[in-house]
CSV table of C-alpha atoms in Angstrom, one decimal:
chain,number,residue,atom,x,y,z
A,1,MET,CA,66.5,-31.2,-16.6
A,2,SER,CA,65.8,-35.1,-16.7
A,3,HIS,CA,62.2,-36.0,-18.4
A,4,PHE,CA,61.2,-37.4,-14.9
A,5,VAL,CA,61.9,-34.0,-13.4
A,6,ARG,CA,60.0,-32.2,-15.8
A,7,ALA,CA,57.1,-34.9,-15.8
A,8,THR,CA,57.2,-34.7,-12.0
A,9,GLY,CA,56.9,-31.0,-11.9
A,10,ALA,CA,53.9,-31.2,-14.4
A,11,LEU,CA,52.1,-33.5,-12.3
A,12,ALA,CA,52.7,-31.2,-9.3
A,13,ALA,CA,51.4,-28.5,-11.2
A,14,ILE,CA,48.3,-30.5,-12.2
A,15,PHE,CA,47.8,-31.7,-8.7
A,16,ILE,CA,48.1,-28.0,-7.3
A,17,PHE,CA,45.5,-26.8,-10.1
A,18,ALA,CA,43.2,-29.5,-9.3
A,19,THR,CA,43.3,-29.0,-5.6
A,20,PHE,CA,42.9,-25.4,-5.8
A,21,SER,CA,40.0,-25.8,-8.3
A,22,ILE,CA,38.1,-28.3,-5.8
A,23,ALA,CA,38.9,-25.8,-3.1
A,24,ALA,CA,37.5,-22.9,-5.0
A,25,GLY,CA,34.4,-25.0,-6.0
A,26,GLU,CA,33.7,-26.0,-2.5
A,27,ALA,CA,34.2,-22.1,-1.7
A,28,ASN,CA,31.8,-21.2,-4.2
A,29,LYS,CA,29.2,-23.8,-3.1
A,30,SER,CA,29.6,-22.4,0.7
A,31,GLN,CA,28.6,-18.7,-1.0
A,32,LEU,CA,25.4,-20.3,-2.3
A,33,PRO,CA,22.6,-19.2,0.1
A,34,ASN,CA,20.7,-21.4,2.3
A,35,ILE,CA,17.0,-22.1,1.9
A,36,LEU,CA,14.4,-22.2,4.4
A,37,PHE,CA,11.0,-22.9,3.0
A,38,ILE,CA,8.3,-22.8,5.3
A,39,LEU,CA,4.9,-24.4,4.6
A,40,ALA,CA,2.0,-24.0,6.7
A,41,ASP,CA,-1.2,-26.4,6.2
A,42,ASP,CA,-4.8,-24.8,5.5
A,43,LEU,CA,-3.5,-21.4,6.8
A,44,GLY,CA,-6.0,-18.9,4.9
A,45,TRP,CA,-4.9,-15.8,3.0
A,46,HIS,CA,-6.4,-13.5,5.6
A,47,ASP,CA,-4.9,-14.9,8.6
A,48,LEU,CA,-1.7,-13.0,9.2
A,49,GLY,CA,-1.6,-9.5,10.5
A,50,CYS,CA,0.3,-8.4,7.3
A,51,TYR,CA,-2.5,-9.5,5.4
A,52,GLY,CA,-5.0,-7.6,7.1
A,53,HIS,CA,-6.2,-9.8,10.2
A,54,GLU,CA,-6.8,-7.5,13.1
A,55,ILE,CA,-6.9,-10.0,16.0
A,56,HIS,CA,-4.3,-12.8,15.1
A,57,GLU,CA,-0.7,-11.9,16.5
A,58,THR,CA,1.9,-12.8,13.7
A,59,PRO,CA,4.6,-10.2,14.5
A,60,ASN,CA,7.2,-12.6,13.2
A,61,ILE,CA,5.7,-13.4,10.0
A,62,ASP,CA,4.8,-9.8,9.5
A,63,LYS,CA,8.5,-8.8,10.2
A,64,LEU,CA,9.4,-11.4,7.4
A,65,ALA,CA,7.0,-9.6,5.0
A,66,GLY,CA,8.6,-6.4,5.9
A,67,ASP,CA,12.0,-7.8,5.4
A,68,GLY,CA,11.2,-9.3,1.9
A,69,MET,CA,8.3,-9.0,-0.8
A,70,ARG,CA,4.8,-9.9,0.0
A,71,PHE,CA,2.7,-11.3,-2.5
A,72,THR,CA,-0.9,-10.3,-2.9
A,73,ASP,CA,-2.2,-12.6,-5.5
A,74,GLY,CA,-0.4,-15.5,-4.6
A,75,TYR,CA,-1.8,-18.9,-5.4
A,76,ALA,CA,-1.8,-22.6,-4.1
A,77,ALA,CA,-1.7,-25.0,-7.4
A,78,ALA,CA,-4.9,-26.9,-6.0
A,79,PRO,CA,-7.5,-26.3,-3.3
A,80,VAL,CA,-6.4,-29.2,-1.1
A,81,CYS,CA,-2.9,-30.1,0.4
A,82,GLY,CA,-1.4,-33.0,-1.3
A,83,PRO,CA,-1.4,-31.9,-4.8
A,84,THR,CA,-0.3,-28.3,-4.0
A,85,ARG,CA,2.6,-30.0,-2.1
A,86,ALA,CA,3.4,-31.9,-5.3
A,87,SER,CA,3.5,-28.8,-7.5
A,88,ILE,CA,6.1,-27.3,-5.2
A,89,LEU,CA,8.6,-29.8,-5.2
A,90,SER,CA,7.9,-31.0,-9.1
A,91,GLY,CA,7.0,-27.8,-10.7
A,92,LYS,CA,4.0,-29.1,-12.5
A,93,TYR,CA,0.3,-28.3,-12.5
A,94,PRO,CA,-1.7,-31.4,-10.8
A,95,SER,CA,-3.8,-31.4,-13.8
A,96,ARG,CA,-0.4,-32.9,-15.8
A,97,THR,CA,0.8,-35.2,-13.0
A,98,GLY,CA,-2.7,-36.6,-12.6
A,99,TYR,CA,-2.5,-36.0,-8.8
A,100,THR,CA,-5.2,-33.8,-8.2
A,101,HIS,CA,-6.9,-35.1,-4.9
A,102,ASN,CA,-5.8,-36.1,-1.8
A,103,TRP,CA,-8.3,-39.2,-1.7
A,104,LEU,CA,-8.7,-41.4,-4.7
A,105,THR,CA,-9.6,-44.8,-4.2
A,106,PRO,CA,-11.6,-47.5,-6.2
A,107,ASN,CA,-14.1,-48.0,-3.2
A,108,PRO,CA,-17.8,-48.2,-4.8
A,109,GLU,CA,-19.1,-46.5,-1.9
A,110,GLU,CA,-17.2,-43.4,-2.8
A,111,GLN,CA,-18.1,-43.4,-6.4
A,112,PRO,CA,-19.3,-39.6,-6.2
A,113,PHE,CA,-15.9,-38.3,-6.2
A,114,TRP,CA,-14.1,-41.3,-8.0
A,115,GLY,CA,-16.9,-42.5,-10.2
A,116,GLU,CA,-17.3,-45.6,-12.5
A,117,GLY,CA,-15.2,-44.8,-15.6
A,118,MET,CA,-13.0,-42.2,-14.0
A,119,PRO,CA,-9.5,-42.8,-15.3
A,120,ARG,CA,-7.4,-45.0,-13.2
A,121,THR,CA,-4.4,-43.0,-14.2
A,122,TRP,CA,-5.1,-40.7,-11.1
A,123,HIS,CA,-3.4,-41.4,-8.0
A,124,ALA,CA,-2.7,-39.7,-4.8
A,125,PHE,CA,0.9,-39.7,-4.3
A,126,MET,CA,4.2,-37.9,-6.0
A,127,LYS,CA,5.8,-40.1,-8.5
A,128,LEU,CA,9.4,-41.0,-7.9
A,129,GLU,CA,9.8,-40.4,-11.5
A,130,GLU,CA,9.7,-36.7,-10.7
A,131,LEU,CA,13.2,-34.9,-10.4
A,132,THR,CA,12.1,-32.8,-7.2
A,133,LEU,CA,13.4,-29.3,-6.2
A,134,ALA,CA,15.1,-31.1,-3.3
A,135,GLU,CA,16.7,-33.3,-5.8
A,136,ALA,CA,18.0,-30.7,-8.2
A,137,LEU,CA,19.4,-28.8,-5.2
A,138,ARG,CA,20.9,-31.6,-3.8
A,139,ASP,CA,22.9,-32.4,-7.2
A,140,SER,CA,24.0,-29.0,-7.1
A,141,GLY,CA,25.8,-29.8,-3.8
A,142,TYR,CA,23.2,-28.8,-1.2
A,143,GLN,CA,22.3,-30.5,2.2
A,144,THR,CA,18.4,-31.3,2.1
A,145,ALA,CA,16.5,-31.9,5.2
A,146,PHE,CA,12.3,-32.3,5.3
A,147,VAL,CA,10.6,-31.8,8.8
A,148,GLY,CA,6.9,-32.3,9.3
A,149,LYS,CA,3.9,-33.1,7.0
A,150,TRP,CA,4.7,-34.8,4.0
A,151,HIS,CA,1.5,-36.5,2.6
A,152,LEU,CA,2.7,-37.1,-0.6
A,153,GLY,CA,2.4,-41.1,-0.7
A,154,GLU,CA,2.8,-44.1,1.5
A,155,ALA,CA,6.2,-45.3,2.5
A,156,PRO,CA,7.6,-46.1,-0.9
A,157,PHE,CA,7.3,-42.3,-1.7
A,158,TYR,CA,8.6,-41.0,1.5
A,159,PRO,CA,11.0,-37.8,1.5
A,160,ARG,CA,14.2,-39.9,1.6
A,161,ARG,CA,13.2,-41.2,-1.9
A,162,GLN,CA,12.6,-38.0,-3.1
A,163,GLY,CA,15.8,-35.8,-2.7
A,164,PHE,CA,15.9,-35.1,1.1
A,165,ASP,CA,18.8,-36.3,3.0
A,166,VAL,CA,17.0,-36.1,6.5
A,167,ASN,CA,13.3,-36.9,7.2
A,168,VAL,CA,11.8,-36.0,10.4
A,169,GLY,CA,8.1,-36.5,10.9
A,170,GLY,CA,7.3,-36.7,7.1
A,171,SER,CA,4.9,-39.7,6.4
A,172,HIS,CA,1.5,-40.5,4.8
A,173,TRP,CA,-0.4,-38.7,7.7
A,174,GLY,CA,-2.4,-35.6,6.3
A,175,HIS,CA,-2.9,-34.5,9.8
A,176,PRO,CA,-1.8,-35.6,13.3
A,177,TYR,CA,-4.2,-38.2,14.0
A,178,GLU,CA,-3.6,-38.3,17.9
A,179,GLY,CA,-3.8,-34.5,18.0
A,180,TYR,CA,-1.1,-31.8,18.7
A,181,PHE,CA,-0.1,-32.8,22.4
A,182,SER,CA,2.5,-35.5,22.8
A,183,PRO,CA,2.1,-38.6,22.7
A,184,TYR,CA,2.0,-38.3,18.9
A,185,LYS,CA,2.1,-41.8,17.9
A,186,MET,CA,3.3,-40.6,14.7
A,187,PRO,CA,5.7,-42.3,12.0
A,188,ASN,CA,9.1,-40.9,11.7
A,189,LEU,CA,8.7,-39.0,15.2
A,190,LYS,CA,9.5,-40.3,18.7
A,191,ASN,CA,6.9,-39.3,21.3
A,192,GLY,CA,8.0,-36.3,23.6
A,193,PRO,CA,7.1,-35.5,27.0
A,194,GLU,CA,3.5,-35.9,27.6
A,195,GLY,CA,1.8,-32.7,26.7
A,196,GLU,CA,4.7,-31.4,24.6
A,197,TYR,CA,3.2,-29.2,21.3
A,198,LEU,CA,3.7,-30.5,18.2
A,199,THR,CA,4.6,-27.5,16.3
A,200,ASP,CA,7.3,-26.4,18.9
A,201,ARG,CA,8.5,-30.0,18.8
A,202,LEU,CA,9.2,-30.0,15.0
A,203,THR,CA,10.8,-26.6,15.3
A,204,GLY,CA,13.2,-28.0,17.6
A,205,GLU,CA,13.8,-30.8,15.5
A,206,ALA,CA,14.2,-28.5,12.6
A,207,ILE,CA,17.0,-26.5,14.5
A,208,ASN,CA,18.8,-29.8,15.6
A,209,VAL,CA,19.2,-30.8,11.8
A,210,LEU,CA,20.3,-27.2,10.8
A,211,GLU,CA,23.1,-27.5,13.8
A,212,GLY,CA,24.1,-30.5,12.1
A,213,PHE,CA,24.2,-28.9,8.5
A,214,SER,CA,26.1,-25.8,10.0
A,215,SER,CA,29.2,-28.0,10.5
A,216,SER,CA,29.6,-28.4,6.7
A,217,ARG,CA,30.5,-25.4,4.4
A,218,LYS,CA,28.0,-26.8,2.0
A,219,PRO,CA,24.3,-24.8,1.8
A,220,TRP,CA,21.4,-26.4,2.7
A,221,LEU,CA,17.6,-26.7,2.0
A,222,LEU,CA,15.2,-27.0,4.8
A,223,PHE,CA,11.6,-27.9,3.9
A,224,MET,CA,9.7,-27.0,7.3
A,225,SER,CA,6.5,-28.3,6.8
A,226,TYR,CA,4.0,-28.0,9.6
A,227,TYR,CA,1.1,-29.6,10.4
A,228,THR,CA,-0.3,-26.5,11.9
A,229,VAL,CA,-3.0,-25.3,11.5
A,230,HIS,CA,-4.8,-28.2,10.0
A,231,GLY,CA,-7.4,-29.9,12.2
A,232,PRO,CA,-7.7,-31.3,14.9
A,233,ILE,CA,-8.2,-27.4,16.0
A,234,GLN,CA,-6.2,-27.6,19.3
A,235,GLY,CA,-4.3,-24.5,20.8
A,236,LYS,CA,-2.3,-24.2,23.6
A,237,PRO,CA,-4.6,-23.6,26.8
A,238,GLU,CA,-2.9,-20.3,27.9
A,239,LYS,CA,-3.3,-18.8,24.4
A,240,VAL,CA,-6.9,-20.3,23.7
A,241,ALA,CA,-7.6,-18.1,27.1
A,242,LYS,CA,-5.9,-15.3,25.8
A,243,TYR,CA,-7.9,-15.0,22.7
A,244,LYS,CA,-11.1,-15.8,24.4
A,245,GLU,CA,-10.7,-12.9,26.3
A,246,LYS,CA,-10.0,-10.7,23.3
A,247,ARG,CA,-13.0,-12.0,21.5
A,248,ARG,CA,-15.1,-10.9,24.2
A,249,HIS,CA,-13.4,-7.2,24.7
A,250,MET,CA,-13.1,-6.9,20.9
A,251,ARG,CA,-16.9,-8.4,20.5
A,252,ALA,CA,-15.0,-10.6,17.5
A,253,ASP,CA,-17.8,-13.2,17.8
A,254,GLY,CA,-16.9,-15.1,14.8
A,255,LEU,CA,-13.1,-15.5,16.1
A,256,ASN,CA,-12.2,-19.2,16.8
A,257,ALA,CA,-10.0,-18.8,19.8
A,258,GLU,CA,-8.5,-22.3,19.5
A,259,TYR,CA,-7.4,-21.6,15.9
A,260,ALA,CA,-6.2,-18.1,16.7
A,261,ALA,CA,-4.0,-20.0,19.4
A,262,MET,CA,-2.6,-22.1,16.6
A,263,VAL,CA,-1.7,-19.5,14.3
A,264,GLU,CA,0.3,-17.6,17.2
A,265,SER,CA,2.1,-20.9,18.0
A,266,LEU,CA,2.9,-21.2,14.1
A,267,ASP,CA,4.3,-17.6,14.2
A,268,GLN,CA,6.1,-17.7,17.2
A,269,ASN,CA,8.0,-20.9,15.9
A,270,VAL,CA,8.8,-19.2,12.6
A,271,GLY,CA,10.4,-16.6,14.8
A,272,ARG,CA,12.7,-19.3,16.5
A,273,LEU,CA,13.8,-20.5,13.2
A,274,ILE,CA,14.6,-16.8,12.1
A,275,LYS,CA,16.2,-16.2,15.5
A,276,TRP,CA,18.3,-19.3,14.9
A,277,LEU,CA,19.7,-17.8,11.8
A,278,ASP,CA,20.5,-14.6,13.2
A,279,ASP,CA,22.4,-16.0,16.0
A,280,LYS,CA,24.3,-18.1,13.8
A,281,GLU,CA,24.8,-14.8,11.4
A,282,LEU,CA,23.3,-16.8,8.8
A,283,ARG,CA,20.3,-14.7,7.9
A,284,GLU,CA,22.0,-12.6,5.4
A,285,ASN,CA,22.7,-15.9,3.3
A,286,THR,CA,19.6,-17.6,3.9
A,287,VAL,CA,16.5,-17.4,1.7
A,288,VAL,CA,13.2,-17.6,3.8
A,289,ILE,CA,10.1,-18.6,1.8
A,290,PHE,CA,6.6,-18.7,3.5
A,291,THR,CA,3.4,-19.8,2.2
A,292,SER,CA,0.3,-22.2,2.6
A,293,ASP,CA,-0.9,-25.3,0.7
A,294,ASN,CA,-4.4,-23.9,0.3
A,295,GLY,CA,-7.0,-21.6,1.7
A,296,GLY,CA,-8.6,-21.7,5.1
A,297,TRP,CA,-11.0,-24.5,6.3
A,298,VAL,CA,-14.5,-23.6,6.6
A,299,GLN,CA,-14.9,-24.7,10.3
A,300,ALA,CA,-11.7,-23.0,11.5
A,301,THR,CA,-11.5,-19.7,10.0
A,302,THR,CA,-13.2,-16.7,7.7
A,303,ASN,CA,-11.4,-16.1,4.4
A,304,LYS,CA,-12.9,-12.9,4.0
A,305,PRO,CA,-13.0,-10.7,2.0
A,306,LEU,CA,-12.2,-13.7,-0.1
A,307,ARG,CA,-15.4,-15.9,-1.2
A,308,SER,CA,-15.3,-19.8,0.0
A,309,TYR,CA,-12.8,-22.0,1.8
A,310,LYS,CA,-10.4,-25.0,1.3
A,311,GLY,CA,-11.6,-27.5,-1.3
A,312,HIS,CA,-13.3,-25.0,-3.8
A,313,LEU,CA,-12.0,-23.3,-6.8
A,314,LEU,CA,-13.4,-19.7,-5.3
A,315,GLU,CA,-10.4,-17.7,-4.3
A,316,GLY,CA,-10.9,-18.6,-0.6
A,317,GLY,CA,-9.8,-21.9,-1.5
A,318,ILE,CA,-6.6,-21.3,-3.4
A,319,ARG,CA,-5.4,-17.8,-2.9
A,320,VAL,CA,-2.8,-18.0,0.1
A,321,PRO,CA,-0.2,-15.9,2.0
A,322,TRP,CA,3.1,-15.9,-0.2
A,323,ILE,CA,6.2,-14.3,1.1
A,324,VAL,CA,9.7,-14.3,-0.1
A,325,SER,CA,12.7,-12.7,1.8
A,326,TRP,CA,16.0,-12.9,-0.3
A,327,PRO,CA,18.7,-10.9,1.2
A,328,GLY,CA,20.4,-8.9,-1.6
A,329,VAL,CA,17.7,-9.5,-4.1
A,330,THR,CA,14.1,-8.6,-3.0
A,331,LYS,CA,13.6,-5.0,-1.6
A,332,PRO,CA,12.3,-5.1,2.0
A,333,GLY,CA,8.9,-4.1,2.4
A,334,SER,CA,8.1,-4.7,-1.4
A,335,ILE,CA,4.8,-5.8,-2.5
A,336,CYS,CA,3.9,-7.6,-5.6
A,337,ARG,CA,0.3,-7.7,-7.0
A,338,LYS,CA,1.1,-9.8,-9.9
A,339,PRO,CA,-0.5,-13.3,-10.1
A,340,VAL,CA,1.7,-16.1,-9.1
A,341,ILE,CA,1.5,-19.9,-8.3
A,342,SER,CA,3.2,-22.7,-6.2
A,343,THR,CA,4.6,-24.2,-9.5
A,344,ASP,CA,6.7,-21.2,-9.7
A,345,PHE,CA,8.8,-21.9,-6.8
A,346,TYR,CA,11.0,-24.5,-8.5
A,347,PRO,CA,12.5,-22.3,-11.6
A,348,THR,CA,12.5,-19.2,-9.6
A,349,ILE,CA,14.9,-20.8,-6.8
A,350,LEU,CA,17.3,-22.3,-9.4
A,351,GLU,CA,17.4,-19.1,-11.6
A,352,THR,CA,17.9,-16.9,-8.9
A,353,LEU,CA,20.7,-19.0,-7.2
A,354,GLY,CA,22.4,-19.5,-11.0
A,355,LEU,CA,21.8,-23.1,-11.1
A,356,LYS,CA,21.0,-25.2,-14.0
A,357,LEU,CA,17.2,-24.9,-15.2
A,358,ARG,CA,15.3,-28.2,-15.5
A,359,PRO,CA,12.6,-27.1,-18.3
A,360,GLU,CA,11.4,-30.9,-18.9
A,361,GLN,CA,10.8,-31.2,-15.0
A,362,HIS,CA,9.2,-27.7,-14.0
A,363,ARG,CA,7.3,-27.6,-17.3
A,364,ASP,CA,4.4,-25.3,-15.4
A,365,GLY,CA,6.4,-23.2,-13.4
A,366,VAL,CA,7.5,-20.0,-14.4
A,367,SER,CA,10.6,-17.9,-12.7
A,368,LEU,CA,9.9,-15.1,-10.8
A,369,ALA,CA,13.3,-13.9,-10.7
A,370,PRO,CA,12.7,-10.7,-12.6
A,371,ILE,CA,9.8,-10.0,-10.2
A,372,LEU,CA,12.0,-10.6,-7.0
A,373,ARG,CA,14.5,-8.3,-8.7
A,374,GLY,CA,12.3,-5.5,-8.8
A,375,ASP,CA,10.4,-5.6,-12.5
A,376,SER,CA,7.0,-4.5,-11.8
A,377,ASP,CA,6.1,-5.3,-15.4
A,378,PHE,CA,6.7,-8.8,-15.3
A,379,ASP,CA,3.7,-10.9,-16.1
A,380,ARG,CA,3.9,-14.9,-15.5
A,381,GLY,CA,0.7,-15.9,-17.9
A,382,PRO,CA,-2.3,-17.5,-17.3
A,383,MET,CA,-2.9,-20.1,-14.6
A,384,VAL,CA,-4.8,-23.1,-14.1
A,385,TRP,CA,-6.7,-25.1,-11.6
A,386,HIS,CA,-7.9,-28.7,-12.2
A,387,TYR,CA,-10.4,-30.3,-9.6
A,388,PRO,CA,-13.1,-32.6,-11.0
A,389,HIS,CA,-14.2,-34.0,-7.6
A,390,VAL,CA,-17.1,-33.8,-5.5
A,391,ARG,CA,-15.7,-34.5,-1.9
A,392,ILE,CA,-15.5,-31.0,-0.8
A,393,SER,CA,-17.0,-29.0,-3.7
A,394,LYS,CA,-18.5,-28.9,-7.0
A,395,PRO,CA,-16.2,-30.5,-9.8
A,396,GLY,CA,-14.5,-28.1,-12.0
A,397,SER,CA,-11.4,-26.4,-13.3
A,398,ALA,CA,-10.4,-22.7,-13.4
A,399,ILE,CA,-8.2,-20.1,-15.0
A,400,ARG,CA,-6.8,-16.8,-14.3
A,401,SER,CA,-5.3,-14.6,-16.8
A,402,GLY,CA,-4.5,-11.2,-15.8
A,403,ASP,CA,-7.5,-9.7,-13.7
A,404,TRP,CA,-9.8,-12.2,-15.0
A,405,LYS,CA,-11.0,-15.4,-13.6
A,406,LEU,CA,-13.2,-18.3,-15.1
A,407,ILE,CA,-14.5,-21.4,-13.3
A,408,HIS,CA,-16.1,-24.2,-15.5
A,409,TYR,CA,-18.2,-26.7,-13.5
A,410,TYR,CA,-18.4,-30.4,-15.0
A,411,GLN,CA,-21.9,-31.2,-13.7
A,412,ASP,CA,-23.7,-28.9,-15.5
A,413,GLY,CA,-21.3,-26.9,-17.7
A,414,ARG,CA,-21.9,-23.7,-15.9
A,415,ARG,CA,-19.2,-20.9,-15.9
A,416,GLU,CA,-18.5,-18.2,-13.9
A,417,LEU,CA,-16.8,-15.3,-15.1
A,418,TYR,CA,-14.9,-12.5,-12.8
A,419,ASN,CA,-12.7,-9.4,-12.7
A,420,LEU,CA,-10.5,-10.0,-9.6
A,421,ASN,CA,-9.5,-6.2,-9.7
A,422,ASP,CA,-13.1,-5.0,-9.2
A,423,ASP,CA,-14.3,-7.8,-7.4
A,424,ILE,CA,-12.0,-9.8,-5.3
A,425,GLY,CA,-15.0,-11.2,-3.4
A,426,GLU,CA,-16.3,-12.9,-6.6
A,427,SER,CA,-19.8,-11.9,-6.2
A,428,HIS,CA,-20.6,-10.4,-9.6
A,429,ASP,CA,-20.6,-13.2,-12.2
A,430,LEU,CA,-19.9,-11.7,-15.4
A,431,ALA,CA,-20.3,-14.6,-17.8
A,432,GLY,CA,-23.9,-13.7,-18.8
A,433,ARG,CA,-22.9,-10.2,-19.6
A,434,LEU,CA,-19.5,-10.8,-21.1
A,435,PRO,CA,-20.2,-14.1,-23.1
A,436,GLU,CA,-17.2,-13.4,-25.8
A,437,LYS,CA,-14.9,-13.2,-22.8
A,438,ALA,CA,-16.2,-16.1,-21.2
A,439,ALA,CA,-15.9,-18.3,-24.3
A,440,ALA,CA,-12.4,-17.0,-24.9
A,441,MET,CA,-11.1,-17.9,-21.6
A,442,LYS,CA,-12.7,-21.3,-21.7
A,443,ALA,CA,-11.1,-22.0,-24.8
A,444,ARG,CA,-7.9,-21.0,-23.4
A,445,LEU,CA,-8.5,-23.3,-20.4
A,446,ASP,CA,-9.4,-26.1,-22.5
A,447,ALA,CA,-6.0,-25.7,-24.6
A,448,MET,CA,-4.0,-25.6,-21.4
A,449,LEU,CA,-5.5,-28.8,-20.0
A,450,ARG,CA,-5.1,-30.6,-23.2
A,451,ASP,CA,-1.6,-29.6,-23.4
A,452,GLN,CA,-1.1,-31.1,-19.7
A,453,GLY,CA,-2.9,-34.2,-20.7
A,454,ALA,CA,-5.6,-33.5,-17.8
A,455,LYS,CA,-8.0,-36.2,-17.3
A,456,ILE,CA,-11.5,-34.8,-18.4
A,457,PRO,CA,-14.5,-36.7,-16.8
A,458,SER,CA,-17.8,-36.7,-18.9
A,459,ARG,CA,-20.7,-35.0,-17.4
A,460,ASP,CA,-22.8,-37.9,-17.0
A,461,LEU,CA,-20.3,-39.3,-14.6
A,462,TYR,CA,-21.8,-37.3,-11.9
A,463,SER,CA,-25.3,-38.3,-12.1
A,464,ARG,CA,-24.9,-41.9,-11.8
């Protein structure tokens, strides 16, 4: 046999092997599950039927919880939206990134929450240097799309520069300034027919994106970030009327009918997304995650039995709904009572998918893969919050370790200590009765904040 024939045969074999390898690689990519990450805005921990609300109608989200795992002690990394959103995508605490507040400005008229001498390394955007969850998944062959509320910086920091192939409606807007009914006059979203409801519209846009993605064999990430239930509190008229009647019939004087209508519209649109997955026979190969960016707002809802609201380090400001439905991984109807936090999504998704972890990036996240697979003894360790601002609340930092939670306030140095297992409403401050426990937790909090390079303001800053 001539050298030419042998060489030609060898090249053909190499070509066939390479072609097979590429095809196998594409097949493996197509077998990776899709990820539907649904993020509500300002939805309180108690606002869903599966979390105990007796009047709000949320059958679709309740079913999602029944199909997967519901977390009773899931937390947002901040009591306000932007920093929490960044924590999901970066895997870092706000205290590490310096992005701890939605509103940071050197405007002298707003010194009470910025303050003369406040470190100018603080900022109100997610830096481009962060290797986001979307970028990590895109590097692994995923198609990526963002729909809805971004609020992680001005145009230079929009989703297309943070790992998302598609951006619909994402901008610097923190809420729909023109309201929930079209015309929206919103960046990156065309106005719809007059009177169209924004929550419905965003779901329709998401489904259109997924229709395009489904033509490819590549898996996808859809980050479905609803503006609802953030203000302005505007529900569909027919739903508002229904809840006004329920309020009268059930003598629920504290029920906000407009807000309840918004919650129901959110639920119905989650149902639309799940139905699309079912219709396309994609549900069994799609991870669905549902959570909120902070606790409920005081003017919209009640967070009872939790204490306080959005903007506060008490439980009502940071404990949120947390649901993961991962077919083949999470046991249907399972409940996790372990404390977890929004930084954990990043490493959890990568590890459970079998993808490369990014430990230098998601430094504050802990993979919850063992919990999702049923390890009830797994403990992710202590969690911290850092919110030294006074626009909404008393500036402070907090730590939770096991059942214990300590809050330290910067203005007067006061500490509060609670056992959340016994006192979910944080009504019995144990700092005076257990000073050694409080001191030990404060030392742990200080050590963690130092490790993260957190910016700690001096006490006299708040008296100026």
